[in-house]
Coordinates of C-alpha atoms in Angstrom, one line a residue:
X1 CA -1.6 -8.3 -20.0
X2 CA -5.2 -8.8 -21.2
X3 CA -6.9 -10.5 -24.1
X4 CA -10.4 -9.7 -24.5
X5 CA -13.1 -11.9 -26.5
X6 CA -16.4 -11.0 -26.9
X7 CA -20.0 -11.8 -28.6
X8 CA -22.4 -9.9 -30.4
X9 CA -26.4 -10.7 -30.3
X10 CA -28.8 -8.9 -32.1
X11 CA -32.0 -8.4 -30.3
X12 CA -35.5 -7.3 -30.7
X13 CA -34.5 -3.9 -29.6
X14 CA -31.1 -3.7 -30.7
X15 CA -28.0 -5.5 -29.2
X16 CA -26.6 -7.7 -26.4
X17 CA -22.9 -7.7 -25.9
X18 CA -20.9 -10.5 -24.1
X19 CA -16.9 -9.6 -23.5
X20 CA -14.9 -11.5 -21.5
X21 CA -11.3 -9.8 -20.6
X22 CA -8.4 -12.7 -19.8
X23 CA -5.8 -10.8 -17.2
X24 CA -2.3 -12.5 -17.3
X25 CA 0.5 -11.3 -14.9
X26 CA 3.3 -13.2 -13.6
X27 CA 5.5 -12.9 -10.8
X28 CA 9.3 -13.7 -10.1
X29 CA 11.1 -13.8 -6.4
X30 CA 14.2 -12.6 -7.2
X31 CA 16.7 -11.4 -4.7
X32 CA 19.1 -8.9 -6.2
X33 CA 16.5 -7.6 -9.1
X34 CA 19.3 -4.9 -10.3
X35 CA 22.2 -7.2 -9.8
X36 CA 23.9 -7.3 -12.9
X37 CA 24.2 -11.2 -12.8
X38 CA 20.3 -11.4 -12.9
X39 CA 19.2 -10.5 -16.5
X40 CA 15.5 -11.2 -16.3
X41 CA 14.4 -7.4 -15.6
X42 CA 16.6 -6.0 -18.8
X43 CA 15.6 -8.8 -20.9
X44 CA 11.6 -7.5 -20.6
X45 CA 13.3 -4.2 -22.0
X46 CA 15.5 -5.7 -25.0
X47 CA 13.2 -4.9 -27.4
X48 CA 12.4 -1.1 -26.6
X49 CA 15.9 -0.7 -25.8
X50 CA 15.4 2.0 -23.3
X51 CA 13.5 2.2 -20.0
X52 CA 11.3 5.0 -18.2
X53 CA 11.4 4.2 -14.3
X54 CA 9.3 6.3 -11.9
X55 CA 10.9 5.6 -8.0
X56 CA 10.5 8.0 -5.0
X57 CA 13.4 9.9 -4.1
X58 CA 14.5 8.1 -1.1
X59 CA 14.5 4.8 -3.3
X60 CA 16.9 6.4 -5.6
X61 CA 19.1 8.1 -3.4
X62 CA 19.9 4.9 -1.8
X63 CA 19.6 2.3 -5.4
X64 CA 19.9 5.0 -8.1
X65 CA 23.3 4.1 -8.9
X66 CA 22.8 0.3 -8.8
X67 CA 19.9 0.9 -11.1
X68 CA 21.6 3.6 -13.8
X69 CA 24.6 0.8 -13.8
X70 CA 22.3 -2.4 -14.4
X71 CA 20.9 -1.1 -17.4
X72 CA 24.1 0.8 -18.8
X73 CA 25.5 -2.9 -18.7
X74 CA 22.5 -4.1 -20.9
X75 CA 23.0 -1.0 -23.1
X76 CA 19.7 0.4 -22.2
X77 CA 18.8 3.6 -22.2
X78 CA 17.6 5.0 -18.7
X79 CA 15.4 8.1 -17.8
X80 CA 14.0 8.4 -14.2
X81 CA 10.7 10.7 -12.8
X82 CA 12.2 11.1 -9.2
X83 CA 9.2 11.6 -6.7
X84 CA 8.2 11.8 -3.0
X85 CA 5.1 10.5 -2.0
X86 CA 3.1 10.7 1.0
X87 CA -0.2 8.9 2.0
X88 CA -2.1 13.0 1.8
X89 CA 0.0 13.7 -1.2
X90 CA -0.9 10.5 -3.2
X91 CA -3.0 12.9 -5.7
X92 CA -3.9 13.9 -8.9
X93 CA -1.4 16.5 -8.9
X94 CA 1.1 13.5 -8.2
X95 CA -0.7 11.7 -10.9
X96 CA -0.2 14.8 -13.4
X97 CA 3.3 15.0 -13.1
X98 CA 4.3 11.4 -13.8
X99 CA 1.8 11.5 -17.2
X100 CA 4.1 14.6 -18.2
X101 CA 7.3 12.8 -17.7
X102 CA 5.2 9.7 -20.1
X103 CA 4.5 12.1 -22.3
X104 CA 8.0 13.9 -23.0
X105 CA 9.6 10.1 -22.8
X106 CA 7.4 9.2 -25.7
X107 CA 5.9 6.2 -24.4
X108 CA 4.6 3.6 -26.7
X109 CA 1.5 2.3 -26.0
X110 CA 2.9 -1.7 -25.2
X111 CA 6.3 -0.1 -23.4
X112 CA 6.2 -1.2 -20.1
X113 CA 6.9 1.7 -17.4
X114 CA 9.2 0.7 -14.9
X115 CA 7.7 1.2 -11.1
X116 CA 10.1 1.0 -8.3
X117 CA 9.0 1.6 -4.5
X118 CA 6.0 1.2 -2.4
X119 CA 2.5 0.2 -2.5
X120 CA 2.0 4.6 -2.9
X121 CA 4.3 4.9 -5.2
X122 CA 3.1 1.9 -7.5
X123 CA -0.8 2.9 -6.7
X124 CA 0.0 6.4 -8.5
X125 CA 2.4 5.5 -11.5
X126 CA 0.0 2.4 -12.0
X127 CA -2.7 4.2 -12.1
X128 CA -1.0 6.7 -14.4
X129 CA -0.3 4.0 -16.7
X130 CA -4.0 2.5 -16.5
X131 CA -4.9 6.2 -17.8
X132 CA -2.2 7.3 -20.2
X133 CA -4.2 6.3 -23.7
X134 CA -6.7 4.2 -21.6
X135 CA -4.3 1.4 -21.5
X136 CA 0.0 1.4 -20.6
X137 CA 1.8 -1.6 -19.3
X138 CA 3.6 -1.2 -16.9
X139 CA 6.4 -3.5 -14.4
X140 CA 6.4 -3.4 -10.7
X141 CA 9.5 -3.7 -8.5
X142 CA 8.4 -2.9 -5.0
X143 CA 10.8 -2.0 -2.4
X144 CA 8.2 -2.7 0.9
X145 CA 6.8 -4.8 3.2
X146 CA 3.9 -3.5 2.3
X147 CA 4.5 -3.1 -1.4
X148 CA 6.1 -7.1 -1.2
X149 CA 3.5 -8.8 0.5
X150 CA 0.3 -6.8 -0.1
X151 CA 0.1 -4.0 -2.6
X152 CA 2.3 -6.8 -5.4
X153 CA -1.3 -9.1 -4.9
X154 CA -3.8 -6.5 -6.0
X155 CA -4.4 -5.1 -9.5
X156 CA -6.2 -1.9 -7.9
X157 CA -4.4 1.2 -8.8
X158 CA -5.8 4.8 -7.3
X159 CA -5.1 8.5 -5.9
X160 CA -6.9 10.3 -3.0
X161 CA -9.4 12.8 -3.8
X162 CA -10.3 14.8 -0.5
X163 CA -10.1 13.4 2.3
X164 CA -11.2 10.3 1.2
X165 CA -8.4 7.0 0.1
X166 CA -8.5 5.4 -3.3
X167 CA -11.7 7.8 -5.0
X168 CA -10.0 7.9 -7.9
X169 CA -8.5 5.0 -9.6
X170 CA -8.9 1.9 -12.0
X171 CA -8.1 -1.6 -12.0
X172 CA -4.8 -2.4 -14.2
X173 CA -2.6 -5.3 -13.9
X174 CA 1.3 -5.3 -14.1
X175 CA 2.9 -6.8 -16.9
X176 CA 5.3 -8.8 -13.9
X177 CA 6.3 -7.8 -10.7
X178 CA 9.7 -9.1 -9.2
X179 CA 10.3 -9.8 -5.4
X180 CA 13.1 -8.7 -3.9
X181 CA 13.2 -9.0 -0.6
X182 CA 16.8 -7.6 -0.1
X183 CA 15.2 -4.1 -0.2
X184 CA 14.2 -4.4 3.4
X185 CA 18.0 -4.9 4.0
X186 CA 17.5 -0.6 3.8
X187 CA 14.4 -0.3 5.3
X188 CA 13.8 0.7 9.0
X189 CA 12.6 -1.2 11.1
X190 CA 9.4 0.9 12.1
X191 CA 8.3 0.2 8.1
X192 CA 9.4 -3.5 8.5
X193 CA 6.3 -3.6 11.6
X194 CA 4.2 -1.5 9.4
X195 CA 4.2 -4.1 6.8
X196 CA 4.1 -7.5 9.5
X197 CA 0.2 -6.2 10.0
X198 CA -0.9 -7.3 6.6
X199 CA 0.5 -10.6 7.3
X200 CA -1.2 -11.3 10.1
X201 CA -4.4 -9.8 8.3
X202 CA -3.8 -12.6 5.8
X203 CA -2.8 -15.7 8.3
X204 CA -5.2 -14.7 10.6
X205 CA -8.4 -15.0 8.6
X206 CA -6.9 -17.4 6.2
X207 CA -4.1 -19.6 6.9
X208 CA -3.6 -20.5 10.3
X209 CA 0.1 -22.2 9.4
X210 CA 1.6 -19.1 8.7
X211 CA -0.1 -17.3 11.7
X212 CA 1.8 -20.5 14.0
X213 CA 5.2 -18.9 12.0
X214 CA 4.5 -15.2 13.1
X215 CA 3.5 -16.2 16.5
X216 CA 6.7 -18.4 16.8
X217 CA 9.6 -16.1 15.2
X218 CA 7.8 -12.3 15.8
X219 CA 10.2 -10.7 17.3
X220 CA 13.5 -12.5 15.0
X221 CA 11.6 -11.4 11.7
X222 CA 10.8 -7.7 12.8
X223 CA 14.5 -7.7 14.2
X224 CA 16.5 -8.9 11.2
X225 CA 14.0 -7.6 8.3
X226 CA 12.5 -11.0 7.3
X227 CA 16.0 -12.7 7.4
X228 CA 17.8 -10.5 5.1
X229 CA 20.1 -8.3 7.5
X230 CA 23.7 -10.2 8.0
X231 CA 24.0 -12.5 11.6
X232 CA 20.1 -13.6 10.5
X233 CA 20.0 -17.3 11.4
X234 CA 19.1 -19.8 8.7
X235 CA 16.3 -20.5 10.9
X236 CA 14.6 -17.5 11.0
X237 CA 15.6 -16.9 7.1
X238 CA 13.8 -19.9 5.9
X239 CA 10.5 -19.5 7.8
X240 CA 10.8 -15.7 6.9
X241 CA 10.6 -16.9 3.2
X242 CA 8.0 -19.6 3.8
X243 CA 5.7 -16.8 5.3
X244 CA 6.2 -14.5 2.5
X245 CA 5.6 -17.0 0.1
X246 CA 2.7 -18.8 1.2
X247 CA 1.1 -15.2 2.4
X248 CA 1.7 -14.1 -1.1
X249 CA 0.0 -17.1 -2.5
X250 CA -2.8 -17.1 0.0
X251 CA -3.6 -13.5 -1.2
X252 CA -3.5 -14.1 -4.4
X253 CA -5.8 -17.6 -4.2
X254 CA -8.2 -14.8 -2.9
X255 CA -8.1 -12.4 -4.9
X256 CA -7.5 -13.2 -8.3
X257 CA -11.2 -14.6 -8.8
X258 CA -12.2 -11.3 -7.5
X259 CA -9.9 -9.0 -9.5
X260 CA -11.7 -6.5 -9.8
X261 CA -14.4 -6.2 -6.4
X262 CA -17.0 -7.5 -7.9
X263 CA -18.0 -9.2 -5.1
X264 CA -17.8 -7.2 -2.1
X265 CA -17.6 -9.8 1.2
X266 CA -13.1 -10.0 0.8
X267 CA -11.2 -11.6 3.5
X268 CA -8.4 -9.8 2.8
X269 CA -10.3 -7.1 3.8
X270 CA -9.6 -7.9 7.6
X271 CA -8.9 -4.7 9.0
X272 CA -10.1 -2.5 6.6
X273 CA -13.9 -1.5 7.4
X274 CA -12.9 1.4 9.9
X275 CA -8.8 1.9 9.4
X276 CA -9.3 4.7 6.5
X277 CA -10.5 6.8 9.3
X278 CA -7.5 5.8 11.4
X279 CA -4.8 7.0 8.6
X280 CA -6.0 10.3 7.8
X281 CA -8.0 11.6 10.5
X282 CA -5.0 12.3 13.1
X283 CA -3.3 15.2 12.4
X284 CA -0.3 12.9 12.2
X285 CA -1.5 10.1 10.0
X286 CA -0.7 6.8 11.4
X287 CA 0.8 4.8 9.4
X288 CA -1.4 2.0 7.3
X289 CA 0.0 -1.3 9.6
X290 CA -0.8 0.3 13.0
X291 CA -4.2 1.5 11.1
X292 CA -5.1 -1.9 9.8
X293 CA -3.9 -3.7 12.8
X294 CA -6.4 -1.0 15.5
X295 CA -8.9 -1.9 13.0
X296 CA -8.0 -5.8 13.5
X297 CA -7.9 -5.6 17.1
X298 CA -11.5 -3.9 17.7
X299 CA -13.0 -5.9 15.3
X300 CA -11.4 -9.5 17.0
X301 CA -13.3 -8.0 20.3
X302 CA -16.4 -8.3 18.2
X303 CA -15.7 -11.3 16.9
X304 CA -15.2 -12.8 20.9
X305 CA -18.2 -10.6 22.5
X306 CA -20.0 -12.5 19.6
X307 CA -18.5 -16.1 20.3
X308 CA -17.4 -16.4 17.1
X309 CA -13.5 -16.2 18.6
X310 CA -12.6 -17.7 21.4
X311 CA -11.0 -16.3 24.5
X312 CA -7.4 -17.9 23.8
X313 CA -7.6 -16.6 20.4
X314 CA -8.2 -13.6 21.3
X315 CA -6.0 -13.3 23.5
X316 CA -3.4 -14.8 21.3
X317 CA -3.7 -12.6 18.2
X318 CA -4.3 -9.1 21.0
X319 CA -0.9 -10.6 22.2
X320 CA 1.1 -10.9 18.8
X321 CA -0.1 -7.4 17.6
X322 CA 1.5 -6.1 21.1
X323 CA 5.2 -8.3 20.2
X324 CA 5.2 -7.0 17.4
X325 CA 5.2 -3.1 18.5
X326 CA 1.7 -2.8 16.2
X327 CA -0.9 -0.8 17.5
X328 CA -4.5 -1.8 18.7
X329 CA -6.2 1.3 20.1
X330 CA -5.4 5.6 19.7
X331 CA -7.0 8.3 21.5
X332 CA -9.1 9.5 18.7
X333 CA -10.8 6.2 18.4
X334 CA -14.1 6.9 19.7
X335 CA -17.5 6.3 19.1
X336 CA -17.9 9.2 16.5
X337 CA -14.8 8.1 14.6
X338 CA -16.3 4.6 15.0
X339 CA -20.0 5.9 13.4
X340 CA -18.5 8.0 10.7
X341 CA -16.2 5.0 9.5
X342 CA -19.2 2.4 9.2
X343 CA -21.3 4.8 7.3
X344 CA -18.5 5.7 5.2
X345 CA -17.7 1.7 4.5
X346 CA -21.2 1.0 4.1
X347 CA -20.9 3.2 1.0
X348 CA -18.2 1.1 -0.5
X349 CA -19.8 -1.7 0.4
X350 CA -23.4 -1.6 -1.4
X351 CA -24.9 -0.9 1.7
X352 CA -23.8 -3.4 4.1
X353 CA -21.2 -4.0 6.8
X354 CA -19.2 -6.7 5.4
X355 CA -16.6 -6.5 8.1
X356 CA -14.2 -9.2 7.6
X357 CA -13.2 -11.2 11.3
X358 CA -11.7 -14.4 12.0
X359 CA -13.7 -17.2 12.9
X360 CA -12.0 -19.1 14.5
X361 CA -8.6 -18.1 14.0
X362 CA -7.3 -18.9 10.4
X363 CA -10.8 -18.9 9.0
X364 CA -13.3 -15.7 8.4
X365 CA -16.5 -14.7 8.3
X366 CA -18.6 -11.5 7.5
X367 CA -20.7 -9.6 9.8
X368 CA -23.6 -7.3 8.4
X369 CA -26.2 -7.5 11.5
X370 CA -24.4 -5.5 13.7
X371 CA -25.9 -2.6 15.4
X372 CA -24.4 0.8 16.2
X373 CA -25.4 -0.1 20.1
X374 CA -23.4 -3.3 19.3
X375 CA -20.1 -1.8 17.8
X376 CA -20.0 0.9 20.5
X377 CA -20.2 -1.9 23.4
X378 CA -17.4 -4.0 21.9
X379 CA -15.1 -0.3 21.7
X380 CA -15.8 0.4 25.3
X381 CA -14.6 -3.6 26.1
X382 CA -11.5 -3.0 23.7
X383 CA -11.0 0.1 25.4
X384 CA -10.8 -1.4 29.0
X385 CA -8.7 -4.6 27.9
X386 CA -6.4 -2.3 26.2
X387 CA -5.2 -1.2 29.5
X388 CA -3.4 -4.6 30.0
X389 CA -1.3 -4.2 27.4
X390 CA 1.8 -1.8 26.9
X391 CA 1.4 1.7 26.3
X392 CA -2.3 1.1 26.3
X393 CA -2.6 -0.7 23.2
X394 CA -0.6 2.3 21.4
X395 CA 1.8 0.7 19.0
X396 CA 5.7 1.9 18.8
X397 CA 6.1 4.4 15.7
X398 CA 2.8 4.6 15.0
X399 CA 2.8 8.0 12.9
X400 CA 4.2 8.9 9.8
X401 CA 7.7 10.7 10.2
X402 CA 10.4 11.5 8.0
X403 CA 11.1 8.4 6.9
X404 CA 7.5 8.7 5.4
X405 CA 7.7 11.8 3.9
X406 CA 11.2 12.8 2.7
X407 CA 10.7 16.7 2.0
X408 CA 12.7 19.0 0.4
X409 CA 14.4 21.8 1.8
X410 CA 13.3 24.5 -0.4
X411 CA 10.0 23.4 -2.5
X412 CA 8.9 26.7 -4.3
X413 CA 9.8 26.1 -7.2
X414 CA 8.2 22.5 -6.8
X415 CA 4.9 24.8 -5.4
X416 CA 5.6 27.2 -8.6
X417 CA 5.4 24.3 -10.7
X418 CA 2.3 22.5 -9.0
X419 CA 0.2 25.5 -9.4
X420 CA 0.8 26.0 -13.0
X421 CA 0.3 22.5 -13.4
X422 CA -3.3 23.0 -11.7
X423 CA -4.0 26.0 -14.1
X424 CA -3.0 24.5 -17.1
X425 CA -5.4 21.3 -15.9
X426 CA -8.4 23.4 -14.8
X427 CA -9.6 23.5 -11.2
X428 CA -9.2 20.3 -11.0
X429 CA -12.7 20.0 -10.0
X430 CA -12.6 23.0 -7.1
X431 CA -10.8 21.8 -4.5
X432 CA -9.0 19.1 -3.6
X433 CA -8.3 19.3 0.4
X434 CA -5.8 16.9 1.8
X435 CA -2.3 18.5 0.9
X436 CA -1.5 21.3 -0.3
X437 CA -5.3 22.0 -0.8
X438 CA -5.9 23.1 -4.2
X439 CA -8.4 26.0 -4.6
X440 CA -9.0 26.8 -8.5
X441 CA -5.6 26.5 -9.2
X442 CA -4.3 27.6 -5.9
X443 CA -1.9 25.8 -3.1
X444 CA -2.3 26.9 0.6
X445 CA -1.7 25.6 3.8
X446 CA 0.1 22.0 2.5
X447 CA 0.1 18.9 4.6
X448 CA 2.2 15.8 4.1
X449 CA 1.7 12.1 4.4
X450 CA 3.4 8.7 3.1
X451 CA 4.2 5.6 4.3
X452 CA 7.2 3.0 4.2
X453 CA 10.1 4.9 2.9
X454 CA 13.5 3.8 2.9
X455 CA 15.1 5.8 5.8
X456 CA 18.5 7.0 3.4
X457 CA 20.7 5.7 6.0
X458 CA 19.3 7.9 9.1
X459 CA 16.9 5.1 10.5
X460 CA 13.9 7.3 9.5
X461 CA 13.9 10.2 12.2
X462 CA 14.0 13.8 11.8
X463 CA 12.5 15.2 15.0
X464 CA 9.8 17.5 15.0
X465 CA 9.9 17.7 11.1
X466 CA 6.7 15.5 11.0
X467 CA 5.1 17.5 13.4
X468 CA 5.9 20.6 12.1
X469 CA 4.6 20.1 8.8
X470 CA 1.3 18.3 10.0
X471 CA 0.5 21.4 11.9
X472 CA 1.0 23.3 8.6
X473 CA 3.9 25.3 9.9
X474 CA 5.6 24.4 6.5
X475 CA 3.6 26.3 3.5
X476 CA 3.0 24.4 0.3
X477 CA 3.2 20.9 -0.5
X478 CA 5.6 19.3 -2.7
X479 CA 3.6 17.5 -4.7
X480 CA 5.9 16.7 -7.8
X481 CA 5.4 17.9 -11.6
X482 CA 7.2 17.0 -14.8
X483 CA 9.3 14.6 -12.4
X484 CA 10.0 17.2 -9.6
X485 CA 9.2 16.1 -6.1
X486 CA 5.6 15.2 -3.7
X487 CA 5.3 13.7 -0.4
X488 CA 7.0 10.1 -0.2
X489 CA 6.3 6.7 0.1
X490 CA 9.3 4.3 -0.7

C-alpha cells in the first residue's frame, strides 16, 4: 500500500516537483494459511466479500479443495485463473491472460488479487496487477522455497521478453504476504535444494550465524523440507525456522531502503551477475538455485584468487554447495558464456561490474576492476578445482523437468486461444522468441520452462518429457489465456 506526498515549486522557467511515495506491506508466518481455524487471510476479504485467486495448476490440483472450502466457510465467493508457468513461458502472453480473467471478474481498483504459488507465478500476476489501471493490490501466498525466502522480500514484479529475464516489469508491493511453510510439506525435494541456494546467497554475504546453521544441519533441512515433513526432530525444526526467519529479515534489512534499485551495488545480488545466462541458455534450463549457486561458486574463486576470501572459506562454502546437491560448474560455462554475461550485466548495471562476493564470509563487497583476462583466469581455476568435487561440480537435478513445467496433454485449444489473443493484442511488438515464439500473431516451434512446482504427488519426474519438449518435439506452447494453461512454476 502506498501513500504519496508531494511539493510543488514554481520556478523561473516553470515548475519543480518533489513526491515522496510511503510503501507499507506487512508480513505474517502463518502455518496452515487455508486452515479454516486461521481467519486472518478471509478477514482481508470481508469487505469485498468475494476473492479472485490466480495459482498454477499443480498448486491447485494438490490445495484447490482446501482453498474452495476455506473461503466457502467464510461465505466468500471464490473464482480461480488456473495457470502453468515456466521460467521461458513467464510472458506477456501469460501476462495477457490473467488481465482477461481481472477483467471478466470485475476487479475493483483497491480489491486485492489473491496470488498463490511461486516466485514465477507471483512475478506475472504481480505484475499484472501493477498494470491493470496502473495500480491493483494484490496478496501473496507463496508456496516455495524460493517464493518463501526470496521472491516474498522483493517488490519487483516482471515477464521475460526474448531471451532476456525480467525486461518487462514494474515495481509493486503486496498488500501482505503470509508464510506458510507447510507448503514444502508437498514440494520435492529437488525444489527444496533449488530454494537452499538463496539462503546461502543471503548468509553468505550477510549473516554469517545463519551460514554456521546451514553448514551444521544441510543435509537434515534438504531431507525433511525445513522441518515440516513428519519424524523431523525438534532440533532440526527449530533452527529450520530460525534460518528462515532471520534470512527473511536479513533480506529485507537490505532491501527495503533500496526498493526500487536505485542504487545498483545489492548484496543480495550474490550470484546474480552471470546466472541469467546459466538459466536460459541450456537447451534444458537449469533451474534458478543451481544457476545462482554456479554463479556463487565462480565468483567465490574470484573472491580467493583476489585474497579477499580465504582458503578455508572457500573451501568451506565450495563444500556446502556440494552437501547440498547444488551445482557449481556445467559444461556450457565457458569463456564466451562468461563474456556475453558481463556485458549483458554491465547493461543493468549503469556500466559497471558490480558483482557482489563475500568478503570474508558473512560480509560483501563489490568488484568493478576486474578484467576480462582476470575473470577468464579464475574460470579455468574453478574449472580445475571442480574436479575434486562430485560429479565435477554438477549439482543433482539441476534442469527443469516436469515438476517445473506441468504440461497438458492436448494444448491446441490453449495454442488456438494464445494466437487469437496475440491478434487481438497486435504483434506484440514482432516477435517474442523464448516459447512458443510469437511471430505477428503466430506460435511455432514452443519451448517450455518453470521452476519449483509442486510435484502432484509423483516426486517431480516424467522421463524424457523435459527433454522432449526442450528439443521442440512438442509443437506450441501452452501459454495460458482467459485462465487456460502456460508453462508452470508452483
Amino acid at each position: 500500500m502506498s501513500d504519496l506526498t508531494a511539493s510543488v515549486l514554481e520556478t523561473k522557467n516553470g515548475f519543480h516537483v518533489d513526491g515522496y511515495e510511503k510503501i507499507s506491506y506487512d508480513f505474517t508466518f502463518l502455518d496452515g494459511v487455508f486452515d479454516i481455524k486461521n481467519r486472518q487471510l478471509a478477514e482481508c476479504y470481508q469487505k469485498w466479500g468475494r476473492v479472485l485467486a490466480v495459482t498454477d495448476m499443480n498448486v491447485f490440483n494438490m490445495y484447490g479443495e482446501q482453498i474452495e472450502r476455506y473461503f466457502e466457510h467464510y461465505n466468500l465467493n471464490l473464482k480461480v485463473h488456473k495457470t502453468k508457468i515456466g521460467e521461458k513461458a513467464k510472458t506477456i502472453p501469460t501476462f495477457l491472460s490473467i488481465v482477461d480473467s481481472m477483467t471478466e471478474f470485475g476487479i475493483y481498483r483497491k480489491e486485492p488479487v489473491l496470488v498463490v504459488g511461486g516466485g514465477l507465478v507471483t512475478d506475472v500476476a504481480g505484475f499484472a496487477c501493477a498494470a491493470y489501471r496502473r495500480n491493483t493490490n494484490f496478496i501473496r501466498v507463496p508456496t516455495t522455497v524460493i517464493g518463501l525466502i526470496d521472491a516474498s522480500v522483493s517488490i519487483k514484479v516482471a515477464v521475460n521478453y526474448g531471451n532476456y529475464k525480467n525486461r518487462l516489469g514494474a515495481y509493486h508491493a503486496p498488500m501482505h504476504t503470509f508464510l506458510d511453510f507447510t507448503f514444502l510439506r508437498t514440494l520435492p525435494v529437488a525444489q527444496i535444494r533449488n530454494g537452499f541456494a538463496e539462503l546461502i546467497k543471503i548468509s553468505s554475504c550477510s549473516h554469517l550465524p545463519t551460514f554456521d546453521l546451514l553448514d551444521r544441519y544441510c543435509e537434515q533441512i534438504i531431507d525433511t523440507a525445513f522441518g515440516r515433513l513428519d519424524g523431523a526432530s525438534d532440533e532440526v525444526r527449530a533452527a529450520a525456522d530460525k534460518i528462515n526467519r532471520e534470512g527473511i529479515h536479513e533480506m529485507l534489512k537490505l532491501e527495503t531502503p533500496n526498493l526500487h534499485e536505485i542504487g545498483l551495488d545489492r548484496v543480495i545480488a550474490y550470484g546474480h551477475t552471470w546466472s541469467p545466462m546459466h538459466e536460459l541458455v541450456p537447451e534444458t534450463p537449469l533451474r534458478h538455485g543451481h544457476a545462482i549457486s554456479i554463479d556463487m561458486a565462480y565468483s567465490a574463486t574470484l573472491a580467493n584468487n583476489r585474497g579477499l576470501l580465504s582458503d578455508d572459506e572457500h573451501h568451506r562454502l565450495l563444500n556446502l554447495f556440494s552437501r547440498a546437491g547444488l551445482s557449481m560448474d556445467h559444461p556450457q560455462f565457458d569463456e564466451e558464456i562468461l563474456d556475453k554475461g558481463t556485458a549483458a550485466i554491465l547493461k543493468t548495471r549503469d556500466g559497471k561490474l558490480r558483482a557482489a562476493v563475500p568478503n570474508p564470509l558473512g560480509s560483501c563487497t563489490f568488484l568493478n576492476d576486474v578484467s576480462a583476462e582476470e575473470l577468464t583466469a579464475a574460470l579455468r581455476r574453478h574449472k580445475e578445482l571442480m574436479k575434486d568435487y562430485p560429479r565435477n561440480g554438477e549439482g543433482l537435478e539441476a534442469f527443469v523437468d516436469a515438476s517445473d513445467t506441468g504440461y497438458t496433454e492436448n494444448n491446441q485449444k490453449e495454442v488456438d486461444a494464445l494466437e487469437a489473443a496475440a491478434a487481438k493484442a497486435g504483434s506484440l511488438n514482432g516477435s517474442m522468441n523464448g516459447n512458443g515464439v510469437v511471430h505477428g500473431g503466430k506460435i511455432v516451434n514452443g519451448h517450455f520452462g518453470g521452476m519449483n512446482g509442486h510435484a502432484n504427488g509423483v516426486n517431480g519426474h516424467v522421463n524424457g518429457i523435459a527433454e522432449k519438449l526442450a528439443k521442440g518435439s512438442v509443437e506450441g506452447l501452452t501459454n495460458g489465456v482467459n485462465g487456460f494453461t502456460n508453462g508452470a512454476k508452483a
